Short mmCIF file of C-alpha atoms in Angstrom, two decimals:
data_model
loop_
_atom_site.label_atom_id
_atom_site.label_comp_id
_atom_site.label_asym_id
_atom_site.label_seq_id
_atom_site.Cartn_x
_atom_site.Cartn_y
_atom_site.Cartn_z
CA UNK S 1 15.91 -41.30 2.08
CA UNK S 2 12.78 -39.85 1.39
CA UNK S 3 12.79 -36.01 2.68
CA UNK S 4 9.46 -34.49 4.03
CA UNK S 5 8.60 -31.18 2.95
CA UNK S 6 9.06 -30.12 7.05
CA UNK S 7 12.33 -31.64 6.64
CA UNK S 8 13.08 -29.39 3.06
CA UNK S 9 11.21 -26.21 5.04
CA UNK S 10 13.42 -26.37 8.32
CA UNK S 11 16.28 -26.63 5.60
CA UNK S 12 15.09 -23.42 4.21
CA UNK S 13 15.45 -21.63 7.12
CA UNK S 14 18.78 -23.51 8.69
CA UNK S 15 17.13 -24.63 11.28
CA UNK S 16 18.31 -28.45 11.44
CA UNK S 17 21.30 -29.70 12.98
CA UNK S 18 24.24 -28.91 10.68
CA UNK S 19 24.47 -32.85 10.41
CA UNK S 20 21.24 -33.22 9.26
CA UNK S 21 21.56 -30.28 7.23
CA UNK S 22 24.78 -31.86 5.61
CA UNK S 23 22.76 -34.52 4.22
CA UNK S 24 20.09 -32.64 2.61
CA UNK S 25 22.38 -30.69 0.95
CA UNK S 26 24.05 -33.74 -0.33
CA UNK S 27 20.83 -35.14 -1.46
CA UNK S 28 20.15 -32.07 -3.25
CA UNK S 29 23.02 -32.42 -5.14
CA UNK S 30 21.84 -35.63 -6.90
CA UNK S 31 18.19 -35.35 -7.17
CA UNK S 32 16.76 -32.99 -9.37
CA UNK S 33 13.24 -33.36 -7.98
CA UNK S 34 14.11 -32.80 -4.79
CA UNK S 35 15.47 -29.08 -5.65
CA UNK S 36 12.80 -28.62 -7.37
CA UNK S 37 10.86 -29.11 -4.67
CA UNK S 38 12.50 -26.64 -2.45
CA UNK S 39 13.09 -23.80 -4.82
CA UNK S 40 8.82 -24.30 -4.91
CA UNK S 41 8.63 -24.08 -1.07
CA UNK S 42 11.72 -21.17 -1.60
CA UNK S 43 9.51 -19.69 -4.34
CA UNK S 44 6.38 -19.43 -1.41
CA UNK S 45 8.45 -17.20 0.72
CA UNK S 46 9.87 -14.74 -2.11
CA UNK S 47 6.16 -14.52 -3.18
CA UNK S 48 4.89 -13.70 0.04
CA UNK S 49 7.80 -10.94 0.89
CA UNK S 50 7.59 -9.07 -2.46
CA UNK S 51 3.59 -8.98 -1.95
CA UNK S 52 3.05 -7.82 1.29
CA UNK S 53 6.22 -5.24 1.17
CA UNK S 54 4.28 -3.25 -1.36
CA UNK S 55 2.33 -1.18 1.57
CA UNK S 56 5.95 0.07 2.01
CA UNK S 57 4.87 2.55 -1.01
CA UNK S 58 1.78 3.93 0.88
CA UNK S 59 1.96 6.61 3.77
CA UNK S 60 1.35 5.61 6.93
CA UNK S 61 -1.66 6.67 8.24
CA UNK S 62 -1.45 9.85 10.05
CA UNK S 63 -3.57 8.48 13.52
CA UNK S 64 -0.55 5.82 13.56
CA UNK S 65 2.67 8.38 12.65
CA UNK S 66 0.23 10.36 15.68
CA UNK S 67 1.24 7.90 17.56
CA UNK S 68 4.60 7.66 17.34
CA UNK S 69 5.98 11.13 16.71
CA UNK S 70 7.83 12.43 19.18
CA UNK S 71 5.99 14.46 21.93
CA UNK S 72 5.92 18.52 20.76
CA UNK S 73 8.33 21.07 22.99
CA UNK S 74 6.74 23.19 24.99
CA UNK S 75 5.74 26.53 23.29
CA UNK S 76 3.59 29.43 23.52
CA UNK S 77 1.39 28.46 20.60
CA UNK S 78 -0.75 25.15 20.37
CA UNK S 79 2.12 23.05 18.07
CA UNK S 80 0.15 20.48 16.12
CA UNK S 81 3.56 18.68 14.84
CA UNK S 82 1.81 16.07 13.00
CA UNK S 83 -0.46 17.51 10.76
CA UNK S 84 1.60 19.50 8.28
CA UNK S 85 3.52 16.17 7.92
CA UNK S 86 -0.09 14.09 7.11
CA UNK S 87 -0.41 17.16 4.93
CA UNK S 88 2.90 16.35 3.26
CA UNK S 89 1.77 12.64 3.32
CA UNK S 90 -1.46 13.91 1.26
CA UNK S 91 0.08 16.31 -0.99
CA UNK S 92 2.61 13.50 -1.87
CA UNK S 93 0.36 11.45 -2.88
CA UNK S 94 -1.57 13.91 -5.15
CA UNK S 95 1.46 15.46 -6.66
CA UNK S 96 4.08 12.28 -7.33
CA UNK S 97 7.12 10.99 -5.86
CA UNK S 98 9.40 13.36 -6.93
CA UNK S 99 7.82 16.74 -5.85
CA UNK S 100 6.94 15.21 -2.75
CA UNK S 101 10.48 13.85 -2.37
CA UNK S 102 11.89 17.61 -3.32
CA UNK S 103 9.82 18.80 0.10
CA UNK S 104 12.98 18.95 1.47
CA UNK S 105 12.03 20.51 5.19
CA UNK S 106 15.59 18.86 6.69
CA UNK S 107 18.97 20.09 5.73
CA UNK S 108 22.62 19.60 6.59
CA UNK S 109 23.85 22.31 6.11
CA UNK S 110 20.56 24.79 6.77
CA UNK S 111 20.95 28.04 7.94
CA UNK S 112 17.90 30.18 9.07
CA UNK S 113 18.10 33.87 7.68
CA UNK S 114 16.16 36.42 6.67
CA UNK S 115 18.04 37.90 3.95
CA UNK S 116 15.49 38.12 0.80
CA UNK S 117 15.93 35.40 -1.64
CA UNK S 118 15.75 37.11 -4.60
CA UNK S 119 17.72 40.63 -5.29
CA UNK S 120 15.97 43.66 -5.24
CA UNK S 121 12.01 44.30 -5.28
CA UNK S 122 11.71 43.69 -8.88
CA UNK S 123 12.82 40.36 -8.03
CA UNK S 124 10.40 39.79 -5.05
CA UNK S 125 7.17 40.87 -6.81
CA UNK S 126 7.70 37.96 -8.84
CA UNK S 127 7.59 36.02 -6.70
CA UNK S 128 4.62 37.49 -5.14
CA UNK S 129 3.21 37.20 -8.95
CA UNK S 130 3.82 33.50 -8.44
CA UNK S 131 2.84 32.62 -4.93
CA UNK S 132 -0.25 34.25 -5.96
CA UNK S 133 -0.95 32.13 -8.71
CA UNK S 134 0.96 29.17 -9.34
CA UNK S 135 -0.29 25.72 -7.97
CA UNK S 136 1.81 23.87 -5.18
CA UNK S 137 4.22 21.32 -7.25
CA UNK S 138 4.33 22.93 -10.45
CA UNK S 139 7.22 25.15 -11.28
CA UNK S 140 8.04 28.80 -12.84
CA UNK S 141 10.74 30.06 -14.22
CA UNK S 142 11.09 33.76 -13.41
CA UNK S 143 12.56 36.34 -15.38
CA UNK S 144 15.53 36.62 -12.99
CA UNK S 145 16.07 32.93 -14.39
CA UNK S 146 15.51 31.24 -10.66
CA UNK S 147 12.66 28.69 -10.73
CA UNK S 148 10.07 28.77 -8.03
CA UNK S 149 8.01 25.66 -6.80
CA UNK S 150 5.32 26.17 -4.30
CA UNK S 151 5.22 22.84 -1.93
CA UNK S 152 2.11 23.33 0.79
CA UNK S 153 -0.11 26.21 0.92
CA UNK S 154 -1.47 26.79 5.22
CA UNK S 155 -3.28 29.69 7.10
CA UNK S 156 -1.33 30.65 10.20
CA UNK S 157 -2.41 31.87 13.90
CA UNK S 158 -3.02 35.08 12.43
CA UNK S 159 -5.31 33.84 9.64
CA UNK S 160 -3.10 34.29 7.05
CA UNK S 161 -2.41 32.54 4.39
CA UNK S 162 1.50 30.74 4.08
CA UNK S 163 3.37 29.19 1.31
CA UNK S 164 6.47 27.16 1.54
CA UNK S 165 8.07 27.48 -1.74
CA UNK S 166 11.65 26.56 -3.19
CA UNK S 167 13.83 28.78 -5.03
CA UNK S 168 16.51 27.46 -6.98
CA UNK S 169 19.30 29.94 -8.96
CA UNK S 170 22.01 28.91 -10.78
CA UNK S 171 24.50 28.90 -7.69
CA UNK S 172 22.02 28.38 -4.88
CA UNK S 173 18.81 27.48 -3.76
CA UNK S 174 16.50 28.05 -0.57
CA UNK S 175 13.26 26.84 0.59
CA UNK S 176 11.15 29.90 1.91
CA UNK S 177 7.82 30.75 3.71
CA UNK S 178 6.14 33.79 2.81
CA UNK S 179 2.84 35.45 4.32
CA UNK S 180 0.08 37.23 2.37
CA UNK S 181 -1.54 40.02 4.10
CA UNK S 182 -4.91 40.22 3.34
CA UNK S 183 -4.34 43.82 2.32
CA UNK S 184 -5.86 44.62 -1.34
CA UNK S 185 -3.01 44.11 -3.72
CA UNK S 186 -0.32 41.07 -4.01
CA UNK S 187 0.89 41.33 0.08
CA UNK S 188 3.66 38.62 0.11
CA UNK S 189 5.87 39.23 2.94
CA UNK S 190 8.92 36.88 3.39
CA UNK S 191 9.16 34.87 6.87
CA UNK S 192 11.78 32.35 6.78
CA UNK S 193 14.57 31.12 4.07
CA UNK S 194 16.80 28.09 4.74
CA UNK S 195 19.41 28.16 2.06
CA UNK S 196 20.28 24.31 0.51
CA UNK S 197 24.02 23.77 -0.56
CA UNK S 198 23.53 23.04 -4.41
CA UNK S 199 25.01 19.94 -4.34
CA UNK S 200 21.94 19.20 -2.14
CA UNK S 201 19.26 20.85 -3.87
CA UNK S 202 18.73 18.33 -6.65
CA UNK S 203 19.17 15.40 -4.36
CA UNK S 204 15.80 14.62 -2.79
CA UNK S 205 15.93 13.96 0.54
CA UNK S 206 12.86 13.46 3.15
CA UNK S 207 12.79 15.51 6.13
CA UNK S 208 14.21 14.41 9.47
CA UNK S 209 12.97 15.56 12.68
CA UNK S 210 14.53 18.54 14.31
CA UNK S 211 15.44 20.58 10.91
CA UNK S 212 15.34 24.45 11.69
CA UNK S 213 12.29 24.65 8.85
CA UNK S 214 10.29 22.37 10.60
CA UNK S 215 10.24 24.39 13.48
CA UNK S 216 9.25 27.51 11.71
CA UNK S 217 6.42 25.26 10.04
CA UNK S 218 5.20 23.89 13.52
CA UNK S 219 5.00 27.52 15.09
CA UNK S 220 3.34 28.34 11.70
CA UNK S 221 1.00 26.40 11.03
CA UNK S 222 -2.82 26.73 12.03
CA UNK S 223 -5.39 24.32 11.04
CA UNK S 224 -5.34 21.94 7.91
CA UNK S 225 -2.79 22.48 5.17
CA UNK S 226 -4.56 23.05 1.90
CA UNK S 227 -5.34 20.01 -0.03
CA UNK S 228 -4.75 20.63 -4.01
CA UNK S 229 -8.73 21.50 -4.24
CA UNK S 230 -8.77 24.15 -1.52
CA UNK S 231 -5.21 25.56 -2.97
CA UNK S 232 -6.94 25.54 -6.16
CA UNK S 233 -9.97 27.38 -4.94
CA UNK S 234 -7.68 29.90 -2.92
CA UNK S 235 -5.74 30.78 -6.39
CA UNK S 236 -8.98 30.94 -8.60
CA UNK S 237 -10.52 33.40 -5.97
CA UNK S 238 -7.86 35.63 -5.43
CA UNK S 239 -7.55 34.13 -1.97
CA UNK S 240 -10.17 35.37 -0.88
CA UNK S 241 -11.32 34.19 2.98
CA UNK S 242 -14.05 32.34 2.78
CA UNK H 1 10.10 2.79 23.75
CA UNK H 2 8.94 4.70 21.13
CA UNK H 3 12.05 4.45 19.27
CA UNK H 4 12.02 0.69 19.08
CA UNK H 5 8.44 0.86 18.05
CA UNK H 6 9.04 2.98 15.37
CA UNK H 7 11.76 0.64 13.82
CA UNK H 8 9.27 -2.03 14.21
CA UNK H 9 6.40 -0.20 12.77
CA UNK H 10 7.20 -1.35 8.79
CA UNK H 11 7.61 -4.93 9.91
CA UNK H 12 4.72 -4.77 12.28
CA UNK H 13 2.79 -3.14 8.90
CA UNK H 14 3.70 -5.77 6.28
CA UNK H 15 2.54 -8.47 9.09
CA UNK H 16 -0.63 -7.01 9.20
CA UNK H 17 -1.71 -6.71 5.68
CA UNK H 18 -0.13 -10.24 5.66
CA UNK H 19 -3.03 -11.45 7.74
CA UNK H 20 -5.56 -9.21 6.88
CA UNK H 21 -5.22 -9.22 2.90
CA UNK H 22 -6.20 -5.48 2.80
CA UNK H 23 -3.96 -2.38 3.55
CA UNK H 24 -7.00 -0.60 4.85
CA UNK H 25 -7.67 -3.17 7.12
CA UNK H 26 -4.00 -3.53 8.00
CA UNK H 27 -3.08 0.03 8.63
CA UNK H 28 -6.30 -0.20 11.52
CA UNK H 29 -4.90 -3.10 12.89
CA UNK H 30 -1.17 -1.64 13.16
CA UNK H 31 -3.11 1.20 14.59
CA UNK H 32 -4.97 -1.08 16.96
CA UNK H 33 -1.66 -3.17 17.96
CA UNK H 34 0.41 0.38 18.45
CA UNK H 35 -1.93 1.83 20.79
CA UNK H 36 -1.66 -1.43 22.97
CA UNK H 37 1.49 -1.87 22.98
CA UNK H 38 1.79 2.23 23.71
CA UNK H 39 -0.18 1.75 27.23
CA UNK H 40 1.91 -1.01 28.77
CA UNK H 41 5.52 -2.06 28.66
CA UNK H 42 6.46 -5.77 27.71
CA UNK H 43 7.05 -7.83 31.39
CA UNK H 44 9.92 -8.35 32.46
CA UNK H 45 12.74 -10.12 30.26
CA UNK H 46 10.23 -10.08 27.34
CA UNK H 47 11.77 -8.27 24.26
CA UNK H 48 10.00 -5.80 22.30
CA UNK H 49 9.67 -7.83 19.34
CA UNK H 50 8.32 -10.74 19.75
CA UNK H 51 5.72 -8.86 22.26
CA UNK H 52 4.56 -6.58 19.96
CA UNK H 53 3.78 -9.54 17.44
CA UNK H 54 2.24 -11.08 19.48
CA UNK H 55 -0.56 -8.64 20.44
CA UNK H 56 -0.39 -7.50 16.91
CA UNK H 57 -1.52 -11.31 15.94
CA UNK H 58 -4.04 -11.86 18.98
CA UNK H 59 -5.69 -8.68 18.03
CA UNK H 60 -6.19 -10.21 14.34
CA UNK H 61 -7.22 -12.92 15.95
CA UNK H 62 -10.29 -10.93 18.19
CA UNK H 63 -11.11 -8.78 15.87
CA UNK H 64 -10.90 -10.35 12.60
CA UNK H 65 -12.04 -13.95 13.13
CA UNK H 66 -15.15 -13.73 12.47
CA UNK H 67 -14.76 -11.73 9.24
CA UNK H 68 -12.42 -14.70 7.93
CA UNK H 69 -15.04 -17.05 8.58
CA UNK H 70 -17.17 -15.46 6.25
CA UNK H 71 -15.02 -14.53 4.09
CA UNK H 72 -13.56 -18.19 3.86
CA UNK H 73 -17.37 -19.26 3.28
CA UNK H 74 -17.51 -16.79 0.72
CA UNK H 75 -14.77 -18.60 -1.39
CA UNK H 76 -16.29 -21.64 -1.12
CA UNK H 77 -20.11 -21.94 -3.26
CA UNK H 78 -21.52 -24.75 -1.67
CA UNK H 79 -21.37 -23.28 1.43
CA UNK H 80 -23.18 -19.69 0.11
CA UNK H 81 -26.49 -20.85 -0.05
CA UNK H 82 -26.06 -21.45 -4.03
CA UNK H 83 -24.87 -18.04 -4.51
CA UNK H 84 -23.19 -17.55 -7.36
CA UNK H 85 -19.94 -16.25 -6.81
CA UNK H 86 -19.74 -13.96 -9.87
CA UNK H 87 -17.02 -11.04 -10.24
CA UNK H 88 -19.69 -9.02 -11.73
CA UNK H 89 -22.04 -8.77 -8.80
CA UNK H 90 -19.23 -9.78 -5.79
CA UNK H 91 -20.67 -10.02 -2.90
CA UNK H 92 -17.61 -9.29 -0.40
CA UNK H 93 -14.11 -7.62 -1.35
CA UNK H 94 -12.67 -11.16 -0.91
CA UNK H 95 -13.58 -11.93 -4.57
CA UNK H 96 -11.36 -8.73 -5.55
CA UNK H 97 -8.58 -10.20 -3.61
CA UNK H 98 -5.75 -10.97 -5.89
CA UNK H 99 -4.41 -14.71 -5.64
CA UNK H 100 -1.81 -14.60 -2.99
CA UNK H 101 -4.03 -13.15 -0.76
CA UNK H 102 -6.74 -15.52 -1.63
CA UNK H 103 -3.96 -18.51 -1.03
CA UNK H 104 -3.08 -16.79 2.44
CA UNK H 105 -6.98 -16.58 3.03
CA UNK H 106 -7.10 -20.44 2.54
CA UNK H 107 -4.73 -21.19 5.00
CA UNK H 108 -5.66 -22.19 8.89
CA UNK H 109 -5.02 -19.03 11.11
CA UNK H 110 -1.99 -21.09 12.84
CA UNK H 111 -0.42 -21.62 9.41
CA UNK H 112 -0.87 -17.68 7.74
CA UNK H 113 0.24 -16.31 11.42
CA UNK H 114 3.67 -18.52 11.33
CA UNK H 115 4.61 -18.45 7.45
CA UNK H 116 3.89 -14.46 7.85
CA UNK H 117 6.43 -14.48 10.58
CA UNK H 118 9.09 -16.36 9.09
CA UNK H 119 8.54 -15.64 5.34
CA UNK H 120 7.72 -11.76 5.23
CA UNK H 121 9.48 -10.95 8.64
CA UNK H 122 12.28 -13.39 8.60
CA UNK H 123 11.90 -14.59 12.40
CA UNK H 124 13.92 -17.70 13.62
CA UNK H 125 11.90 -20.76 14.83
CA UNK H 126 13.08 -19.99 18.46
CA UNK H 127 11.37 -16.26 17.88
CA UNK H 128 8.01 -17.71 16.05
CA UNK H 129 8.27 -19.70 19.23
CA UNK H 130 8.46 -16.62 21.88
CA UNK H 131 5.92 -14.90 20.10
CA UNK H 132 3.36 -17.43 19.69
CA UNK H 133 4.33 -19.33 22.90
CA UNK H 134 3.85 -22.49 20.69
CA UNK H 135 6.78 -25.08 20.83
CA UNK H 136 9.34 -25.11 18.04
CA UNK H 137 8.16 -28.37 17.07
CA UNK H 138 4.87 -26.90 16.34
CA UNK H 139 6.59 -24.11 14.28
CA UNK H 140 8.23 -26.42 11.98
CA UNK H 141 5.63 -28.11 11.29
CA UNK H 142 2.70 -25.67 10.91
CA UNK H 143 5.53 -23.73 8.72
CA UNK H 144 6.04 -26.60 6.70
CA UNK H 145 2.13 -27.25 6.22
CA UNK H 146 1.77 -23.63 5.18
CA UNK H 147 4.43 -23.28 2.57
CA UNK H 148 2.93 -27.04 1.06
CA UNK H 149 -0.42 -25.45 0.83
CA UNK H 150 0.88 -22.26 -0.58
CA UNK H 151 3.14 -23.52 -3.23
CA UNK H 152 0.14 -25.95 -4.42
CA UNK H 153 -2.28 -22.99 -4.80
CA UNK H 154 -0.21 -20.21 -6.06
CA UNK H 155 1.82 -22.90 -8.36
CA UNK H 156 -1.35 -23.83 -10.17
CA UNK H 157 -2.56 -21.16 -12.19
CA UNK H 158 -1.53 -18.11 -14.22
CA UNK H 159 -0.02 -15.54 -12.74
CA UNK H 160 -2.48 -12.70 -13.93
CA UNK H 161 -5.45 -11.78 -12.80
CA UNK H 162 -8.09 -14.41 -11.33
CA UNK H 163 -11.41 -14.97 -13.17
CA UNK H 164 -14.77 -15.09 -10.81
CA UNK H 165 -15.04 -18.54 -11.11
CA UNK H 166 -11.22 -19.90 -11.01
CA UNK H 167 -11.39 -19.35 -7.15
CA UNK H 168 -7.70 -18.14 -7.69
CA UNK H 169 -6.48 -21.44 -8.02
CA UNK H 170 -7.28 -23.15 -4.75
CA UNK H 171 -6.99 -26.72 -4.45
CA UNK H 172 -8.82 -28.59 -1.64
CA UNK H 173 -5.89 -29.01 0.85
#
């Protein structure tokens, strides 16, 4: 019996009676050409899946995640949900995988406190030394041995400028906004810590709506989060408004 | 219905770069199809799926006709009025496209629309069926046309990267 290639293709996909599909499989069994020919028809599929999967790896566009995020609760100040997560979208892409992976904004086990992050104020005007300076992604080791990563850099209502920055000490970590005031002089004032469990802090994990962070972040935030080249300008000029 | 949508949305995504050949493109059509599919439910007894799909693939098919008819012409130098098609002065980002696209770009609308659904998204004839509302006969055989064509153009030549004037392997079909 001579086997069509629409007879081979609805084989593919099991799609013939399981008589019919009896007999192919028989046939295939004793004629080399004839598997040949449908691991090439096969072969079209697996082509056409691994190519078009790659725009898995890019970010959805923020007008379509617009579209779909779920509708803001009610609040006192205009929530704009969506950006800081486009902004997270664009920062991952500038800064790699792995930082952007480590913007870990959901937690299991979070707990919202206020309690300083570092001991004492020696410990806290490094910080400030830090947040002042150090670019979002990149990481310092302070001399209290924790390591500090900035993640996004935003103004709030007040026209301040915000950083969301993760601590991580040898038996915990925390993920942390802090304010500057634009008072002369390094101004950081802590506004929110979530502490991670240390199993968790090394694990990246994406954020899932309704963490206690993202909250904080959608009251917070006010206008565009800084892309790397306005962060870059803010640091260079002392953060100076422009 | 926003949660369903949202599960669909990477499905719905890969589809359209499968028709369109450019994530650019693709990411304004998933945009396009969303916002549809956002301002009216499916009727009555018609699932999610196969709805969405479907005005997914009939917006292609508005919007994006007419750019594969000159893009097809484009591929082909007789019909370009002698141009020469020649990587260093390209004339359209079809000659950039990479040779599976350029195979799915050779393909009859029909065909790329029903080996995108069953290939990339894994439907079942029966759901090809719902969402084109063509019969299952038609499915099989427009499938089986499209994975022929395929195989003999992406079979052909090397797998790296396509020279201006190999036309990425495409055989008259």
């Amino acid at each position: 019996m001579n086997l069509t290639d629409e007879q081979l293709s609805a084989f593919l996909d099991a799609e013939l009676p399981e008589a019919e599909m009896q007999v192919i499989r028989d046939q295939l069994a004793n004629d080399p050409a004839l598997a040949e020919r449908l691991a090439a028809l096969a072969a079209v599929d697996h082509t056409l899946a691994g190519h078009y999967s790659a725009i898995d790896q890019q970010p959805l566009p923020a007008a379509v995640t617009e579209l779909l995020d779920p509708e803001p609760a009610a609040s006192a100040k205009v929530v704009d949900l969506p950006r800081w997560r486009r902004a997270r979208a664009f920062v991952q892409q500038r800064v790699g995988t792995a930082v952007a992976a480590a913007l870990v904004l959901g937690f299991g086990l979070a707990q919202l406190g206020k309690d300083v992050p570092v001991s004492g104020e020696q410990g806290w005007h490094q910080v400030a030394q830090a947040l002042e300076v150090l670019p979002s992604g990149e990481t310092q080791i302070l001399a209290t041995g924790e390591r500090l990563t900035p993640r996004l850099t935003f103004a709030n209502p007040a026209g301040e400028f915000c950083r969301q920055f993760q601590l991580q000490g040898p038996d915990r970590a925390t993920e942390n906004i802090a304010c500057r005031s634009g008072e002369p002089g390094m101004n950081w004032t802590q506004v929110a810590t979530v502490k991670v469990p240390k199993r968790d802090a090394n694990r990246y994990q994406t954020a899932s709506g309704g963490s206690v962070l993202d909250a904080v972040l959608d009251r917070m935030i006010e206008g565009e989060v800084m892309n790397p080249t306005r962060e870059q300008e803010l640091l260079s000029e002392g953060w100076r408004h422009r | 219905m926003k949660d369903e949508l949202r599960q669909l949305v990477p499905g719905l995504r890969r589809f359209a770069y499968s028709l369109t050949g450019s994530i650019p493109e693709a990411d304004d059509l998933l945009q396009g199809t969303l916002e549809r599919v956002l301002r009216q439910s499916p009727p009555a007894g018609v699932a999610i799926e196969p709805w969405a799909f479907r005005i997914c693939r009939n917006l292609w098919v508005d919007e994006c006709r007419a750019r594969q008819v000159r893009d097809r012409a484009a591929q082909q130098p007789e019909l370009t009025d002698g141009q020469v098609v020649d990587g260093e002065r390209a004339t359209t980002s079809q000659i950039e496209l990479d040779q599976v696209n350029a195979a799915m770009a050779g393909l009859r609308d029909s065909q790329r629309e029903i080996i995108s659904l069953v290939a990339i998204q894994g439907m079942s004839y029966r759901e090809v069926s719902d969402t084109l509302d063509i019969p299952k006969g038609t499915v099989m055989s427009r499938l089986a046309r499209a994975r022929a064509a395929l195989s003999a153009a992406l079979g052909s030549t090397p797998q790296d990267t396509t020279t201006p004037d190999s036309e990425s392997g495409r055989r008259p079909t």
